[in-house]
Amino acid sequence: MIIGLQRCGKSCRLRWKNYLRPDIKRGNFSLQEDQTIIQLHALLGNRWSAIAAHLPKRTDNEIKNYWHSRLKKRLALKGYDPVTHRPKTTIFGSPNGSTDDPKTGSNLNHIAQWESARLQAEARYVRDSELYKQAHHLYNNNDISAASSILLGHNKDFGPTDQLFRQNAPQCLDILRAWESIRGGLQQYGV
DNA sequence: AAACTAGTCAACCGCAAAGGA
DNA sequence: GTCCTTTGCGGTTGACTAGTT
């Protein structure tokens, strides 16, 4: 006779992390969340934990499931490749993927530019995160001037000290802005 | 009503990295 | 430096449900 469920520590930790934690938001994803997931996925790929970091109260597992069960299909229906986030018929210059299309060169060049911009945005995000972490630590220790100089050295557009971190904390919007400047926004997806 | 199918989501698995002894 | 444990992650599976035939 088995009393209770046979759970190992790993299972318990996972269940807490993905299901039992009190700060988890459950229920439908908002349009805003859909857009954020799609854009971050375009930038970061299947890095669900990184994507989840930008969606408060959502778990990486939930986002991953949501992507596979809904968003991926929605993108496919709109004619976009859910992996590359590009229109399916143009990625190789022709619908059948043939590489002898005269447009292939410029398309590949466009892909290279896009990938380069993506990597730059990601690198900037990593760098900003680290700076913010350092500055926030100093700020918590009441070393406002040291915190300010870290951030001022990085970005001169700061407001009053009490708004310093709220204004300059790295956010998904930073990445999204970079991405939107390349792709012209999210309207292409029609979501 | 029963069988089948497709969608959803919690949970499992294997791997890698981090940290401590 | 090595071994062991813990933690985090992404891919995958399987149970459950609703819809369809």
mmCIF file of C-alpha atoms (C1' of nucleotides) in Angstrom:
data_model
loop_
_atom_site.group_PDB
_atom_site.id
_atom_site.type_symbol
_atom_site.label_atom_id
_atom_site.label_comp_id
_atom_site.label_asym_id
_atom_site.label_seq_id
_atom_site.Cartn_x
_atom_site.Cartn_y
_atom_site.Cartn_z
ATOM 1 C CA MET A 1 0.000 0.000 0.000
ATOM 2 C CA ILE A 2 1.392 3.346 -1.053
ATOM 3 C CA ILE A 3 0.799 6.216 1.302
ATOM 4 C CA GLY A 4 1.053 9.551 -0.450
ATOM 5 C CA LEU A 5 2.861 10.302 -3.640
ATOM 6 C CA GLN A 6 6.381 9.153 -4.209
ATOM 7 C CA ARG A 7 8.142 12.436 -4.805
ATOM 8 C CA CYS A 8 11.828 13.047 -4.788
ATOM 9 C CA GLY A 9 13.302 16.349 -3.787
ATOM 10 C CA LYS A 10 13.702 17.333 -7.359
ATOM 11 C CA SER A 11 10.029 16.745 -8.114
ATOM 12 C CA CYS A 12 8.978 18.739 -5.067
ATOM 13 C CA ARG A 13 11.213 21.623 -5.982
ATOM 14 C CA LEU A 14 9.873 21.627 -9.514
ATOM 15 C CA ARG A 15 6.296 21.534 -8.363
ATOM 16 C CA TRP A 16 6.879 24.422 -6.016
ATOM 17 C CA LYS A 17 8.652 26.403 -8.672
ATOM 18 C CA ASN A 18 6.120 25.811 -11.423
ATOM 19 C CA TYR A 19 2.879 25.416 -9.578
ATOM 20 C CA LEU A 20 2.695 25.990 -5.817
ATOM 21 C CA ARG A 21 4.633 29.209 -5.447
ATOM 22 C CA PRO A 22 2.287 31.901 -4.130
ATOM 23 C CA ASP A 23 3.541 34.592 -6.484
ATOM 24 C CA ILE A 24 2.539 32.734 -9.621
ATOM 25 C CA LYS A 25 -0.076 34.318 -11.800
ATOM 26 C CA ARG A 26 -2.422 31.806 -13.338
ATOM 27 C CA GLY A 27 -4.958 32.076 -16.066
ATOM 28 C CA ASN A 28 -4.992 33.449 -19.571
ATOM 29 C CA PHE A 29 -2.130 35.376 -21.011
ATOM 30 C CA SER A 30 -2.894 38.984 -21.872
ATOM 31 C CA LEU A 31 -2.298 40.441 -25.301
ATOM 32 C CA GLN A 32 0.637 42.350 -23.866
ATOM 33 C CA GLU A 33 2.140 39.120 -22.576
ATOM 34 C CA ASP A 34 1.601 37.431 -25.935
ATOM 35 C CA GLN A 35 3.449 40.231 -27.674
ATOM 36 C CA THR A 36 6.274 40.190 -25.185
ATOM 37 C CA ILE A 37 6.741 36.439 -25.518
ATOM 38 C CA ILE A 38 6.757 36.544 -29.298
ATOM 39 C CA GLN A 39 9.250 39.364 -29.474
ATOM 40 C CA LEU A 40 11.524 37.951 -26.812
ATOM 41 C CA HIS A 41 11.420 34.573 -28.480
ATOM 42 C CA ALA A 42 12.493 36.226 -31.714
ATOM 43 C CA LEU A 43 15.450 37.688 -29.868
ATOM 44 C CA LEU A 44 16.384 34.972 -27.427
ATOM 45 C CA GLY A 45 15.119 31.767 -28.969
ATOM 46 C CA ASN A 46 14.060 28.911 -26.720
ATOM 47 C CA ARG A 47 15.568 30.467 -23.638
ATOM 48 C CA TRP A 48 12.408 30.212 -21.627
ATOM 49 C CA SER A 49 13.895 31.216 -18.326
ATOM 50 C CA ALA A 50 15.231 34.412 -19.872
ATOM 51 C CA ILE A 51 11.844 35.129 -21.387
ATOM 52 C CA ALA A 52 10.110 34.361 -18.098
ATOM 53 C CA ALA A 53 12.367 36.863 -16.355
ATOM 54 C CA HIS A 54 10.559 39.584 -18.258
ATOM 55 C CA LEU A 55 7.071 38.328 -17.476
ATOM 56 C CA PRO A 56 6.382 38.826 -13.790
ATOM 57 C CA LYS A 57 4.607 35.927 -12.090
ATOM 58 C CA ARG A 58 4.855 33.618 -15.102
ATOM 59 C CA THR A 59 7.030 30.517 -15.019
ATOM 60 C CA ASP A 60 9.324 29.376 -17.771
ATOM 61 C CA ASN A 61 7.402 26.117 -17.955
ATOM 62 C CA GLU A 62 4.113 27.924 -18.408
ATOM 63 C CA ILE A 63 5.536 30.156 -21.101
ATOM 64 C CA LYS A 64 7.082 27.178 -22.849
ATOM 65 C CA ASN A 65 3.785 25.317 -22.830
ATOM 66 C CA TYR A 66 1.903 28.382 -23.998
ATOM 67 C CA TRP A 67 4.343 28.870 -26.824
ATOM 68 C CA HIS A 68 4.141 25.308 -28.058
ATOM 69 C CA SER A 69 0.399 24.942 -27.702
ATOM 70 C CA ARG A 70 -0.766 28.317 -28.979
ATOM 71 C CA LEU A 71 1.648 31.014 -30.039
ATOM 72 C CA LYS A 72 3.646 28.783 -32.343
ATOM 73 C CA LYS A 73 0.517 27.751 -34.184
ATOM 74 C CA ARG A 74 -0.761 31.291 -34.290
ATOM 75 C CA LEU A 75 2.447 32.450 -35.932
ATOM 76 C CA ALA A 76 2.320 29.558 -38.369
ATOM 77 C CA LEU A 77 -1.219 30.492 -39.315
ATOM 78 C CA LYS A 78 -0.079 34.020 -40.026
ATOM 79 C CA GLY A 79 2.532 32.603 -42.352
ATOM 80 C CA TYR A 80 5.536 33.102 -40.097
ATOM 81 C CA ASP A 81 8.112 30.520 -39.261
ATOM 82 C CA PRO A 82 7.898 30.105 -35.481
ATOM 83 C CA VAL A 83 11.609 29.359 -35.313
ATOM 84 C CA THR A 84 13.009 32.210 -37.365
ATOM 85 C CA HIS A 85 10.034 34.588 -36.975
ATOM 86 C CA ARG A 86 10.284 35.364 -40.623
ATOM 87 C CA PRO A 87 7.702 34.960 -43.370
ATOM 88 C CA LYS A 88 7.909 31.384 -44.506
ATOM 89 C CA THR A 89 7.934 32.177 -48.215
ATOM 90 C CA THR A 90 10.813 34.626 -48.176
ATOM 91 C CA ILE A 91 13.440 33.217 -45.899
ATOM 92 C CA PHE A 92 15.320 31.593 -48.764
ATOM 93 C CA GLY A 93 14.016 33.842 -51.444
ATOM 94 C CA SER A 94 11.388 31.518 -52.815
ATOM 95 C CA PRO A 95 8.539 29.429 -51.427
ATOM 96 C CA ASN A 96 10.236 26.146 -52.208
ATOM 97 C CA GLY A 97 13.422 27.182 -50.468
ATOM 98 C CA SER A 98 15.436 27.143 -53.646
ATOM 99 C CA THR A 99 18.720 28.991 -53.312
ATOM 100 C CA ASP A 100 19.099 29.964 -56.918
ATOM 101 C CA ASP A 101 16.654 32.781 -56.535
ATOM 102 C CA PRO A 102 18.265 36.108 -57.482
ATOM 103 C CA LYS A 103 16.985 37.657 -54.259
ATOM 104 C CA THR A 104 18.778 35.087 -52.128
ATOM 105 C CA GLY A 105 21.847 37.229 -51.664
ATOM 106 C CA SER A 106 19.984 40.230 -50.348
ATOM 107 C CA ASN A 107 17.752 38.065 -48.179
ATOM 108 C CA LEU A 108 20.702 36.338 -46.590
ATOM 109 C CA ASN A 109 22.278 39.723 -46.090
ATOM 110 C CA HIS A 110 19.110 40.914 -44.388
ATOM 111 C CA ILE A 111 19.128 37.845 -42.153
ATOM 112 C CA ALA A 112 22.744 38.512 -41.257
ATOM 113 C CA GLN A 113 21.921 42.116 -40.378
ATOM 114 C CA TRP A 114 18.980 41.072 -38.310
ATOM 115 C CA GLU A 115 20.991 38.443 -36.471
ATOM 116 C CA SER A 116 23.744 40.938 -35.823
ATOM 117 C CA ALA A 117 21.277 43.430 -34.376
ATOM 118 C CA ARG A 118 19.748 40.689 -32.265
ATOM 119 C CA LEU A 119 23.105 39.740 -30.812
ATOM 120 C CA GLN A 120 23.936 43.354 -30.115
ATOM 121 C CA ALA A 121 20.666 43.881 -28.285
ATOM 122 C CA GLU A 122 21.234 40.753 -26.260
ATOM 123 C CA ALA A 123 24.781 41.772 -25.405
ATOM 124 C CA ARG A 124 23.569 45.187 -24.339
ATOM 125 C CA TYR A 125 20.950 43.628 -22.177
ATOM 126 C CA VAL A 126 23.509 41.421 -20.430
ATOM 127 C CA ARG A 127 25.801 44.392 -19.906
ATOM 128 C CA ASP A 128 22.994 46.603 -18.569
ATOM 129 C CA SER A 129 21.854 43.872 -16.230
ATOM 130 C CA GLU A 130 25.312 43.629 -14.734
ATOM 131 C CA LEU A 131 25.650 47.369 -14.360
ATOM 132 C CA TYR A 132 22.277 47.655 -12.788
ATOM 133 C CA LYS A 133 23.073 44.833 -10.367
ATOM 134 C CA GLN A 134 26.257 46.553 -9.238
ATOM 135 C CA ALA A 135 24.598 49.937 -8.920
ATOM 136 C CA HIS A 136 21.638 48.553 -7.076
ATOM 137 C CA HIS A 137 23.926 46.898 -4.572
ATOM 138 C CA LEU A 138 25.679 50.203 -3.933
ATOM 139 C CA TYR A 139 22.369 52.004 -3.745
ATOM 140 C CA ASN A 140 21.125 49.568 -1.116
ATOM 141 C CA ASN A 141 24.249 50.323 0.886
ATOM 142 C CA ASN A 142 23.439 54.044 0.706
ATOM 143 C CA ASP A 143 26.391 54.652 -1.567
ATOM 144 C CA ILE A 144 24.315 56.782 -3.894
ATOM 145 C CA SER A 145 27.194 58.610 -5.511
ATOM 146 C CA ALA A 146 29.019 55.402 -6.427
ATOM 147 C CA ALA A 147 25.822 53.931 -7.805
ATOM 148 C CA SER A 148 25.189 57.088 -9.767
ATOM 149 C CA SER A 149 28.633 57.139 -11.267
ATOM 150 C CA ILE A 150 28.272 53.574 -12.467
ATOM 151 C CA LEU A 151 25.038 54.368 -14.205
ATOM 152 C CA LEU A 152 26.005 57.885 -15.281
ATOM 153 C CA GLY A 153 29.061 56.500 -16.924
ATOM 154 C CA HIS A 154 26.782 54.255 -18.879
ATOM 155 C CA ASN A 155 23.891 56.564 -19.629
ATOM 156 C CA LYS A 156 23.669 60.264 -19.064
ATOM 157 C CA ASP A 157 19.905 60.590 -19.207
ATOM 158 C CA PHE A 158 19.102 60.090 -15.561
ATOM 159 C CA GLY A 159 16.399 61.659 -13.532
ATOM 160 C CA PRO A 160 16.371 62.442 -9.805
ATOM 161 C CA THR A 161 18.160 59.992 -7.558
ATOM 162 C CA ASP A 162 15.012 58.544 -6.108
ATOM 163 C CA GLN A 163 13.931 57.524 -9.587
ATOM 164 C CA LEU A 164 17.365 56.388 -10.635
ATOM 165 C CA PHE A 165 16.742 52.675 -10.623
ATOM 166 C CA ARG A 166 13.176 52.628 -11.650
ATOM 167 C CA GLN A 167 14.077 54.556 -14.745
ATOM 168 C CA ASN A 168 17.203 52.698 -15.672
ATOM 169 C CA ALA A 169 16.571 49.138 -14.659
ATOM 170 C CA PRO A 170 17.061 46.926 -17.708
ATOM 171 C CA GLN A 171 13.753 45.779 -19.011
ATOM 172 C CA CYS A 172 12.424 43.790 -21.885
ATOM 173 C CA LEU A 173 11.486 47.079 -23.474
ATOM 174 C CA ASP A 174 15.126 47.765 -24.065
ATOM 175 C CA ILE A 175 15.412 44.657 -26.190
ATOM 176 C CA LEU A 176 12.034 45.198 -27.721
ATOM 177 C CA ARG A 177 12.907 48.696 -28.816
ATOM 178 C CA ALA A 178 15.965 47.396 -30.597
ATOM 179 C CA TRP A 179 13.970 44.682 -32.202
ATOM 180 C CA GLU A 180 11.116 46.939 -33.222
ATOM 181 C CA SER A 181 13.523 49.318 -34.884
ATOM 182 C CA ILE A 182 14.584 46.462 -37.120
ATOM 183 C CA ARG A 183 11.327 44.789 -37.783
ATOM 184 C CA GLY A 184 9.030 47.756 -37.729
ATOM 185 C CA GLY A 185 6.964 46.505 -34.890
ATOM 186 C CA LEU A 186 4.680 43.759 -34.053
ATOM 187 C CA GLN A 187 1.805 44.561 -36.330
ATOM 188 C CA GLN A 188 3.225 42.215 -38.931
ATOM 189 C CA TYR A 189 2.098 39.330 -36.820
ATOM 190 C CA GLY A 190 -1.430 40.593 -36.634
ATOM 191 C CA VAL A 191 -1.730 39.617 -32.996
ATOM 192 C "C1'" DA B 1 -23.156 6.223 -25.368
ATOM 193 C "C1'" DA B 2 -18.770 4.882 -26.903
ATOM 194 C "C1'" DA B 3 -14.620 5.566 -29.442
ATOM 195 C "C1'" DC B 4 -11.479 8.563 -31.270
ATOM 196 C "C1'" DT B 5 -8.799 12.913 -31.790
ATOM 197 C "C1'" DA B 6 -6.606 17.107 -30.593
ATOM 198 C "C1'" DG B 7 -5.282 20.533 -27.253
ATOM 199 C "C1'" DT B 8 -3.538 21.782 -22.776
ATOM 200 C "C1'" DC B 9 -0.511 21.645 -19.013
ATOM 201 C "C1'" DA B 10 1.808 19.519 -14.966
ATOM 202 C "C1'" DA B 11 5.416 16.595 -14.427
ATOM 203 C "C1'" DC B 12 9.406 13.930 -15.745
ATOM 204 C "C1'" DC B 13 14.037 13.276 -17.723
ATOM 205 C "C1'" DG B 14 18.710 14.138 -18.827
ATOM 206 C "C1'" DC B 15 22.240 17.305 -19.007
ATOM 207 C "C1'" DA B 16 25.250 21.043 -17.439
ATOM 208 C "C1'" DA B 17 26.807 24.423 -14.213
ATOM 209 C "C1'" DA B 18 27.608 25.893 -9.538
ATOM 210 C "C1'" DG B 19 28.967 25.198 -4.979
ATOM 211 C "C1'" DG B 20 30.735 22.832 -1.043
ATOM 212 C "C1'" DA B 21 33.420 19.171 1.338
ATOM 213 C "C1'" DG C 1 41.860 18.891 -8.324
ATOM 214 C "C1'" DT C 2 38.135 15.589 -7.528
ATOM 215 C "C1'" DC C 3 33.852 13.982 -6.121
ATOM 216 C "C1'" DC C 4 29.197 14.644 -4.734
ATOM 217 C "C1'" DT C 5 25.029 17.235 -4.226
ATOM 218 C "C1'" DT C 6 22.059 20.817 -5.531
ATOM 219 C "C1'" DT C 7 20.058 23.800 -8.772
ATOM 220 C "C1'" DG C 8 18.523 25.413 -13.245
ATOM 221 C "C1'" DC C 9 17.252 24.607 -17.777
ATOM 222 C "C1'" DG C 10 15.037 22.912 -22.112
ATOM 223 C "C1'" DG C 11 12.959 18.990 -24.367
ATOM 224 C "C1'" DT C 12 9.646 15.594 -23.948
ATOM 225 C "C1'" DT C 13 5.960 12.723 -22.054
ATOM 226 C "C1'" DG C 14 1.629 11.426 -20.301
ATOM 227 C "C1'" DA C 15 -2.762 12.388 -17.964
ATOM 228 C "C1'" DC C 16 -6.718 14.792 -18.463
ATOM 229 C "C1'" DT C 17 -10.414 17.210 -20.896
ATOM 230 C "C1'" DA C 18 -13.360 18.858 -24.526
ATOM 231 C "C1'" DG C 19 -14.901 18.306 -28.976
ATOM 232 C "C1'" DT C 20 -16.105 15.367 -32.854
ATOM 233 C "C1'" DT C 21 -17.647 11.286 -35.219
#
